[in-house]
Amino acid sequence: MKAALPVLERADAEALLYREAALLDAGELEEWLTLFAADATYWVPENDGDDPHAKTSVLYDDRGRMEDRVWRLLSGSAHAQIPPSRTVRFVTNVRIGERAGDVTLVHSNLLIVEARKERTRIVAGRVEHRVRPHSAGWTIAQKKIDLVDRSQALYNLTFVL
Amino acid sequence: MIEFEHDLVQDDRIHRRLYTDPAIFDLEMRRIFERVWVYVGHESEIAAGGDYKTAKIGRQPVVLAREESGAINVLVNRCMHRGSIICRDEKGNSHFFRCPYHGWTYKNTGELIGVPRRQRYPDDFAIGTLDAMHVPRVETYRGLIFASFNSEIEPVIEYLAQARHVVDRILDLSLEGTIGLAPGPNRHRYPANWKFQAENGVDGYHAMFLHESFFAIQKRRADSARLAPRNEELGWTQAFDNGHALLARRLPDDEVASVRARFPEYYDALEHKVGAERFRELFEQTNLFIFPNLYLILNQVRVIQPVTFDDTIVTMTPFTLGGAPSALNELRLREHEQGFAPAGFIGPDDYAAFECVQEGLAAASVPWLVLYRGIHDEQTLPDGSRRGKPSDETPQRGMYRRYRELMNASAPA
């Protein structure tokens, strides 16, 4: 008999999301990557209901591009991040959504306060994490962020959301 | 009205006030954006009868509206009554626009057809004189829609001058000879002058330095799109008439072979259609600037919208190639996002640099920006265009020759 899949409870989801937020705020980007599956995607769509295969996204990274993004941000030559953004992020309203197969959908709200040079701005959105069980606990198969202000022209968004 | 001081633009240098003086910005909007052809959209964005989309000509809001007959109207998006915009959505489908303030209603031809409670206007109220204002000239070239407030301007095909052949080369990469903007845009904003973007897309000098991280990523990923810094003999810059400009690089044979190998059926069909010689010409890394607000740059249509002297919005839409397999068009999307979306690996570094320039130009003690790279051996070609090495400032000198002509000539109507 097949072993039952572990069930992701809200407390597990919160632990995972808070850890992710802490790593991003600390600039621990290589460690952040370890939270994601080998086939993960990181996606910020332009519109509700967009098919990323046919529509332009703010970003639609496969695992390889996520690694490139992290490499670039740590390279010291990503000029849009010289000086780097300082961020503090608030992850709230965490809810467990649909479970399909081994994937559990986790909904949350995200508020990032970003300070860079002489400006401070707010980046906010609704986030969906698709989470799968993994030998080390849980792994993120997809992170999708619906930015609340995406209908506006966006300033550089070069730090990881 | 202020007059433009003609010595602010010289053959090899331009004055910092072009980027810092709000009065010069106002003059640019009138003398450039309201006098030449301005790109306002692509036919694929308003394909069906009743389709509309909004745009700007300089700072002026307009709406492009497709009639059932197929005709395209470009209306000033402003109610003739008390000034509100009459179209609030960026795009949609409607044969009528109703002002949100007092409900005046216009057909998409501009005709005013409804004035609520009209009996309180006198009998001699001439409703027919209050149709929405048309931008007087609208023309298309291969799906690109241009509009002009200058009713005397030459046809678009003449305005494009030598750059027309580059437009053809870009669009002929489509088996059907068409591009589509259905993927939709990224919209980007940066806190600096619009001309930095105009200059930058054909600047072959900055890439190897500012975009070093991008080229390093390409080296990490042998299978990713190939963009090369253009400090080599395969590349060149060119300045055309009317301020249009080009930065291009002919792809070497091995790169053509590798592009081709990914979609062999498509490229075989294209070669069969256009012939081997033309086929080879189509493989170019092309950044084409159509003065004053349009770029056809790699996979994207890029539109520059000046907001104020230090605020600019750039709309970038990756275009699909008509007749190409969806996997090829999807690859183009991903290549675009990798470089140029607001979270991309190229464009945001440009915007960060523009912001640094805008900050630096607060140094009123240093008046000039110098543009004489490659001025000593710039060639004039038989078609009248000028050609330089890939990192030369030939394109920028060409733009500013045109800029100076327009800014110096006192405004027509």
XYZ file of C-alpha atoms in Angstrom:
574
model
C 0.000 0.000 0.000
C 1.234 3.451 -0.960
C 2.130 5.713 1.942
C -0.317 8.584 2.433
C 0.955 11.978 1.299
C 1.836 14.305 4.139
C -0.728 17.064 4.585
C 0.451 20.664 4.431
C -1.157 22.488 7.326
C -1.391 26.235 7.586
C 1.369 26.301 10.181
C 3.690 24.456 7.755
C 2.833 26.930 5.003
C 3.458 29.909 7.263
C 6.805 28.498 8.353
C 7.824 28.046 4.723
C 6.660 31.491 3.597
C 8.182 33.294 6.567
C 11.480 31.547 5.992
C 11.369 32.576 2.328
C 10.627 36.178 3.292
C 13.470 36.253 5.799
C 15.958 34.900 3.253
C 14.921 37.464 0.646
C 15.089 40.385 3.061
C 18.542 39.192 4.132
C 19.761 38.864 0.546
C 20.410 35.137 1.039
C 19.438 34.402 -2.535
C 21.292 31.128 -3.055
C 19.663 29.784 0.074
C 16.313 31.066 -1.261
C 16.778 28.960 -4.402
C 17.036 25.809 -2.298
C 13.383 26.265 -1.308
C 12.349 25.651 -4.933
C 11.919 22.443 -6.900
C 14.125 21.607 -9.885
C 11.154 22.255 -12.214
C 9.957 25.374 -10.390
C 8.625 28.547 -11.979
C 8.605 32.074 -10.607
C 5.944 34.154 -12.307
C 4.621 37.708 -12.210
C 1.856 38.032 -14.818
C 0.756 41.254 -16.475
C -3.002 40.467 -16.370
C -5.492 38.141 -14.706
C -5.955 34.931 -16.604
C -2.910 35.376 -18.802
C -1.447 32.258 -20.385
C 2.286 32.773 -19.912
C 2.998 30.804 -23.066
C 1.174 33.363 -25.176
C 1.203 36.568 -23.120
C 3.951 38.872 -21.949
C 4.740 38.629 -18.243
C 6.619 40.944 -15.905
C 8.710 37.841 -15.412
C 8.264 34.163 -16.091
C 11.348 32.331 -14.871
C 12.011 28.660 -15.095
C 14.510 27.244 -12.626
C 17.416 28.076 -14.923
C 16.403 31.712 -15.229
C 15.848 31.929 -11.477
C 19.438 30.794 -11.048
C 20.583 33.359 -13.617
C 18.627 36.061 -11.784
C 20.272 35.176 -8.491
C 23.705 34.947 -10.106
C 23.249 38.382 -11.657
C 22.034 40.007 -8.449
C 25.020 38.614 -6.571
C 27.517 39.423 -9.353
C 27.978 43.039 -8.324
C 27.360 44.228 -11.891
C 23.550 44.424 -11.944
C 23.512 48.208 -12.196
C 19.821 48.552 -11.342
C 20.744 47.146 -7.918
C 23.750 49.361 -7.248
C 23.137 50.346 -4.538
C 20.890 47.393 -3.658
C 17.314 47.768 -2.475
C 16.763 47.279 1.227
C 13.497 45.497 1.826
C 11.235 44.407 4.604
C 8.319 42.220 3.669
C 5.089 41.328 5.399
C 3.492 38.000 4.530
C -0.096 37.823 5.794
C -3.529 36.277 5.219
C -2.022 32.835 4.699
C -4.683 30.339 3.622
C -4.546 26.764 2.371
C -6.278 26.414 -0.973
C -6.941 23.542 -3.301
C -5.005 20.286 -2.985
C -4.459 18.460 -6.265
C -2.322 15.350 -6.302
C 0.769 16.148 -4.283
C 0.472 19.920 -4.831
C -1.133 22.223 -2.278
C -1.988 25.778 -3.196
C -1.127 28.387 -0.572
C -2.604 31.888 -0.827
C -1.067 34.855 0.915
C -0.843 38.631 0.744
C 2.517 40.276 0.335
C 3.582 43.808 1.217
C 7.176 44.847 0.559
C 8.593 48.171 1.635
C 11.615 48.879 -0.542
C 14.142 51.617 0.138
C 16.723 52.463 -2.498
C 18.651 55.684 -2.968
C 16.386 58.573 -1.955
C 13.085 56.759 -2.513
C 10.897 54.384 -0.544
C 8.103 52.541 -2.285
C 5.568 49.849 -1.597
C 5.201 46.726 -3.692
C 2.095 44.731 -2.873
C 0.323 41.746 -4.297
C -1.537 38.511 -3.877
C 0.690 35.474 -3.926
C 0.103 31.825 -4.746
C 2.677 29.233 -3.802
C 2.297 25.708 -5.145
C 3.928 23.495 -2.564
C 4.924 19.826 -2.793
C 6.279 17.411 -0.208
C 9.985 16.859 -0.419
C 12.534 14.710 1.392
C 13.565 17.739 3.446
C 9.984 18.777 4.204
C 8.355 21.001 1.573
C 9.414 22.476 -1.718
C 7.943 25.267 -3.835
C 6.893 24.245 -7.342
C 5.599 27.650 -8.362
C 5.456 31.124 -6.923
C 3.067 33.491 -8.667
C 2.604 37.108 -7.671
C -0.310 39.248 -8.813
C 0.917 42.796 -8.280
C -1.792 45.197 -7.237
C -0.318 48.020 -9.342
C 0.568 46.078 -12.451
C -1.829 48.041 -14.660
C 0.464 51.019 -14.126
C 3.818 51.531 -15.771
C 6.288 49.894 -13.376
C 9.575 51.241 -12.143
C 12.499 48.821 -12.076
C 11.564 45.647 -10.226
C 14.942 44.008 -10.124
C 15.116 42.660 -6.581
C 13.428 39.303 -5.994
C 9.794 39.720 -4.921
C 6.673 81.307 -26.175
C 10.371 80.875 -25.635
C 12.650 80.556 -28.606
C 15.061 77.698 -28.892
C 18.666 78.809 -28.606
C 20.099 77.165 -31.670
C 23.605 76.737 -30.272
C 22.317 74.319 -27.594
C 22.710 71.606 -30.232
C 25.984 71.512 -32.127
C 27.378 68.937 -34.524
C 29.396 67.150 -31.860
C 27.783 68.166 -28.584
C 24.470 68.955 -26.930
C 23.722 71.142 -23.966
C 22.586 69.725 -20.621
C 19.532 71.995 -20.664
C 17.965 69.706 -23.281
C 17.352 67.316 -20.407
C 16.766 69.657 -17.491
C 14.753 72.625 -18.762
C 10.952 72.252 -18.580
C 10.514 75.048 -21.138
C 12.583 73.111 -23.668
C 10.478 70.038 -22.936
C 7.302 72.009 -23.674
C 8.799 73.214 -26.924
C 9.754 69.641 -27.901
C 6.167 68.536 -27.456
C 4.966 71.214 -29.867
C 7.779 71.427 -32.355
C 8.609 67.750 -32.562
C 5.731 65.587 -31.364
C 2.998 67.735 -32.898
C 4.816 68.269 -36.157
C 6.145 64.895 -37.314
C 4.621 61.427 -37.667
C 4.236 59.757 -34.285
C 3.690 56.009 -33.902
C 0.386 55.385 -32.105
C -0.257 51.661 -32.444
C -0.321 48.555 -34.562
C -3.198 47.312 -36.709
C -3.270 43.998 -34.843
C -4.242 45.886 -31.677
C -7.452 47.185 -33.274
C -8.116 44.370 -35.700
C -11.939 44.240 -35.650
C -14.620 46.833 -36.342
C -15.303 48.784 -33.137
C -11.925 47.988 -31.613
C -10.204 50.921 -29.982
C -7.084 51.707 -27.983
C -5.761 54.846 -26.380
C -2.357 56.389 -27.034
C -0.504 59.686 -26.694
C 0.942 62.062 -29.232
C 3.447 63.872 -27.083
C 1.327 64.637 -24.051
C -1.967 64.746 -25.933
C -4.345 61.843 -25.281
C -5.807 60.207 -28.386
C -7.948 57.196 -29.117
C -7.523 54.982 -32.177
C -10.865 53.628 -33.332
C -11.545 51.113 -36.083
C -14.788 51.590 -38.036
C -16.743 48.632 -39.432
C -15.485 49.666 -42.860
C -11.947 49.075 -41.642
C -11.052 52.770 -41.616
C -8.972 53.945 -38.659
C -9.795 57.218 -36.919
C -7.437 58.853 -34.470
C -9.519 61.164 -32.287
C -8.281 63.557 -29.669
C -9.476 61.918 -26.446
C -11.139 64.997 -25.056
C -14.788 65.968 -24.855
C -15.625 69.094 -26.841
C -17.893 70.268 -24.027
C -15.882 70.670 -20.817
C -12.725 68.731 -21.465
C -12.951 65.250 -19.960
C -11.445 62.294 -21.751
C -14.211 60.460 -23.596
C -12.518 57.038 -23.543
C -11.347 55.766 -20.167
C -10.191 52.249 -21.026
C -6.839 51.453 -22.596
C -8.512 49.206 -25.138
C -11.818 47.599 -25.908
C -14.600 47.358 -28.447
C -17.327 49.963 -28.827
C -18.770 52.028 -31.621
C -19.468 54.919 -29.261
C -17.619 56.926 -26.668
C -19.627 58.608 -23.956
C -18.095 61.339 -21.878
C -18.247 60.296 -18.206
C -18.973 63.850 -17.014
C -22.188 65.047 -18.731
C -22.855 62.120 -21.039
C -22.088 63.644 -24.418
C -21.840 60.729 -26.823
C -19.690 60.404 -29.921
C -19.584 57.759 -32.620
C -16.194 56.196 -33.233
C -16.061 58.378 -36.347
C -15.935 61.363 -33.990
C -19.482 62.498 -34.796
C -21.288 63.974 -31.792
C -24.622 62.182 -31.676
C -25.930 62.707 -28.185
C -26.239 65.710 -25.896
C -28.413 65.029 -22.842
C -31.249 67.507 -22.278
C -30.439 69.360 -25.373
C -33.459 71.682 -25.074
C -31.506 73.952 -22.724
C -29.201 74.926 -25.550
C -30.417 77.757 -27.810
C -31.960 76.878 -31.150
C -28.890 77.971 -33.040
C -26.619 75.620 -31.050
C -24.568 74.014 -33.785
C -24.054 70.460 -32.647
C -22.297 69.659 -35.927
C -19.357 71.887 -35.013
C -18.658 69.924 -31.848
C -17.615 66.578 -33.275
C -14.571 65.106 -31.550
C -11.393 66.476 -33.054
C -9.607 64.235 -35.505
C -5.847 64.070 -35.615
C -5.670 65.270 -39.216
C -3.297 62.701 -40.680
C -3.340 58.940 -40.130
C -1.370 56.471 -42.242
C -0.045 52.970 -41.843
C 3.048 51.219 -43.084
C 2.948 47.427 -42.942
C 0.600 47.499 -39.974
C 2.373 50.268 -38.058
C -0.060 53.136 -37.463
C 1.265 56.680 -37.458
C -0.632 59.900 -36.810
C 0.323 63.534 -37.164
C -1.121 66.870 -36.114
C 0.698 68.383 -39.076
C -1.723 68.260 -41.982
C 1.050 69.287 -44.394
C 3.474 66.480 -43.576
C 4.782 64.161 -46.303
C 3.337 60.621 -46.580
C 4.648 58.129 -44.003
C 6.464 56.135 -46.635
C 8.528 59.207 -47.489
C 8.943 60.153 -43.845
C 10.481 56.759 -43.111
C 13.079 57.487 -45.791
C 15.901 54.898 -45.939
C 14.652 53.336 -42.683
C 11.722 51.841 -44.586
C 13.989 49.105 -45.922
C 15.008 48.179 -42.395
C 11.342 47.949 -41.363
C 10.859 45.600 -44.308
C 13.815 43.490 -43.259
C 12.420 43.106 -39.741
C 8.910 42.200 -40.890
C 10.062 39.902 -43.666
C 11.311 37.488 -41.014
C 7.628 36.572 -40.804
C 6.540 34.025 -43.368
C 3.341 36.028 -43.803
C 5.140 39.355 -43.767
C 3.240 40.438 -40.660
C 3.811 40.903 -36.976
C 1.271 40.685 -34.152
C 1.152 42.499 -30.829
C -1.261 40.054 -29.177
C 1.180 39.094 -26.361
C 0.563 42.528 -24.864
C 2.978 45.032 -23.392
C 5.278 45.557 -20.485
C 5.055 49.179 -19.364
C 8.065 50.678 -17.709
C 8.642 54.044 -16.068
C 11.857 55.831 -15.246
C 12.570 59.167 -13.581
C 14.594 60.810 -16.323
C 14.312 62.500 -19.712
C 12.745 60.717 -22.710
C 15.711 61.384 -24.993
C 17.948 59.065 -22.978
C 15.789 56.202 -24.215
C 15.773 57.595 -27.758
C 19.579 57.723 -27.770
C 20.174 54.487 -25.927
C 18.501 51.915 -28.164
C 21.021 52.630 -30.918
C 23.959 53.158 -28.595
C 26.403 50.358 -29.293
C 28.983 51.760 -26.924
C 27.370 51.128 -23.534
C 26.377 47.474 -23.811
C 29.719 45.826 -23.210
C 30.057 47.795 -19.997
C 26.571 48.450 -18.593
C 25.213 45.055 -19.689
C 28.250 43.007 -18.764
C 26.143 40.862 -16.422
C 23.785 39.938 -19.241
C 26.569 38.819 -21.531
C 28.044 36.794 -18.702
C 24.692 35.025 -18.291
C 24.641 34.225 -21.995
C 28.001 32.582 -21.590
C 26.600 30.506 -18.734
C 23.719 29.395 -20.979
C 24.938 28.315 -24.364
C 21.343 27.679 -25.479
C 19.951 31.129 -24.725
C 19.328 33.892 -27.217
C 22.469 35.303 -28.664
C 23.031 38.966 -28.337
C 26.558 40.119 -28.770
C 28.244 43.359 -27.936
C 28.698 45.065 -31.235
C 32.369 45.985 -31.125
C 33.192 43.973 -34.181
C 33.245 44.208 -37.939
C 29.872 42.512 -38.393
C 28.117 45.460 -36.827
C 27.507 49.061 -37.792
C 25.528 52.176 -36.949
C 23.630 54.318 -39.394
C 21.882 57.682 -39.372
C 19.047 58.069 -41.852
C 17.114 61.142 -42.948
C 14.527 62.635 -40.570
C 16.373 61.522 -37.431
C 15.817 57.764 -37.849
C 18.759 55.606 -36.841
C 20.052 52.064 -36.752
C 22.350 49.848 -34.750
C 22.727 46.493 -36.452
C 24.833 43.395 -36.502
C 24.875 40.807 -39.212
C 24.674 37.356 -37.666
C 27.644 35.153 -38.535
C 26.947 31.882 -40.352
C 27.274 29.668 -37.295
C 24.679 31.724 -35.402
C 22.285 31.626 -38.340
C 22.716 27.860 -38.461
C 21.955 27.501 -34.759
C 18.851 29.735 -34.930
C 17.703 27.828 -37.962
C 18.268 24.426 -36.404
C 15.677 25.107 -33.726
C 12.824 25.640 -36.192
C 14.043 24.095 -39.443
C 10.656 23.750 -41.141
C 9.761 27.361 -40.592
C 13.065 28.722 -41.778
C 13.156 26.368 -44.755
C 9.741 27.647 -45.796
C 10.895 31.239 -45.344
C 14.021 30.673 -47.404
C 11.936 29.054 -50.099
C 9.627 32.081 -50.123
C 12.179 34.891 -50.173
C 15.202 33.257 -51.797
C 18.587 32.429 -50.318
C 20.118 35.874 -50.639
C 17.227 37.747 -49.012
C 16.906 35.010 -46.393
C 20.487 35.610 -45.298
C 19.846 39.362 -45.029
C 16.971 38.791 -42.616
C 19.280 37.458 -39.910
C 20.312 40.658 -38.306
C 20.326 41.844 -34.761
C 18.488 45.074 -35.432
C 17.730 48.111 -33.300
C 15.836 50.601 -35.454
C 14.745 53.996 -34.170
C 11.959 55.827 -35.970
C 12.098 59.425 -34.820
C 10.773 60.521 -32.394
C 9.047 57.762 -30.389
C 9.314 54.283 -31.953
C 11.824 51.483 -31.746
C 11.724 48.163 -33.525
C 14.323 46.529 -31.386
C 15.138 42.833 -31.449
C 11.801 41.088 -30.682
C 9.851 44.104 -29.551
C 7.985 47.250 -30.514
C 9.076 49.918 -28.061
C 7.252 53.220 -27.680
C 8.629 56.206 -25.807
C 6.091 58.423 -24.082
C 7.505 61.604 -22.587
C 5.657 62.681 -19.434
C 7.739 65.573 -18.115
C 11.351 66.590 -18.633
C 12.380 64.006 -16.025
C 9.647 61.379 -16.245
C 9.155 58.879 -19.053
C 6.974 55.846 -19.755
C 8.185 53.161 -22.152
C 5.849 50.527 -23.557
C 7.495 47.399 -24.897
C 5.481 44.762 -26.693
C 7.185 41.618 -27.911
C 5.788 40.860 -31.340
C 4.913 37.530 -32.839
C 5.877 36.597 -36.386
C 2.871 35.783 -38.570
C 3.098 32.217 -39.835
C 5.665 31.134 -37.246
C 5.063 28.130 -34.960
C 3.795 29.020 -31.504
C 6.955 27.590 -29.919
C 9.061 30.073 -31.875
C 6.833 32.955 -30.840
C 6.908 31.801 -27.230
C 10.691 31.690 -27.325
C 10.646 35.293 -28.555
C 8.441 36.217 -25.577
C 10.843 34.632 -23.100
C 13.839 36.304 -24.751
C 12.099 39.644 -24.483
C 11.243 39.205 -20.806
C 14.748 38.036 -20.002
C 16.208 41.284 -21.218
C 13.642 43.994 -21.150
C 10.688 43.429 -18.826
C 10.688 45.573 -15.637
C 12.464 42.681 -13.904
C 14.734 41.913 -16.884
C 18.485 41.661 -17.090
C 19.145 44.519 -19.560
C 16.494 47.262 -19.650
C 16.403 48.031 -15.914
C 20.143 48.671 -15.958
C 19.607 51.213 -18.744
C 16.924 52.941 -16.682
C 19.200 52.974 -13.649
C 21.882 54.602 -15.822
C 19.443 57.228 -17.179
C 18.558 58.133 -13.614
C 22.268 58.559 -12.871
C 22.635 60.841 -15.905
C 19.651 62.935 -14.868
C 21.251 63.306 -11.429
C 24.631 64.161 -12.932
C 23.192 66.841 -15.172
C 22.262 68.848 -12.104
C 25.907 69.888 -12.422
C 25.210 73.199 -14.141
C 28.914 73.955 -13.989
C 29.507 71.472 -16.837
C 27.372 72.425 -19.826
C 27.998 69.836 -22.537
C 27.391 66.183 -23.352
C 29.852 65.198 -26.058
C 28.878 63.118 -29.073
C 31.989 62.967 -31.193
C 32.826 59.317 -31.010
C 33.688 58.219 -34.564
C 33.038 61.647 -36.081
C 36.425 61.633 -37.821
C 35.731 58.867 -40.318
C 31.954 58.692 -40.596
C 31.014 57.653 -44.125
C 28.244 59.167 -46.231
C 26.607 56.426 -48.308
C 25.118 56.848 -51.799
C 21.583 56.926 -50.315
C 22.538 59.935 -48.215
C 22.640 58.102 -44.907
C 25.731 58.165 -42.711
C 27.435 55.080 -41.435
C 29.737 54.482 -38.501
C 31.290 51.709 -36.466
C 29.014 49.879 -34.013
C 30.108 51.903 -31.007
C 30.146 55.262 -32.800
C 27.754 58.084 -31.952
C 26.628 58.346 -35.575
C 22.952 57.600 -34.691
C 22.823 60.202 -31.939
C 24.422 62.871 -34.136
C 21.805 62.103 -36.794
C 18.945 62.397 -34.316
C 20.160 65.721 -33.041
C 20.637 67.153 -36.543
C 16.936 66.535 -37.061
C 16.086 67.710 -33.562
C 17.871 70.997 -34.206
C 16.036 71.575 -37.493
C 12.661 70.998 -35.874
C 13.362 72.980 -32.724
C 14.773 75.927 -34.645
C 11.935 76.256 -37.112
C 9.169 78.346 -35.645
C 5.963 76.435 -35.219
C 3.416 76.143 -37.996
C -0.264 76.309 -37.160
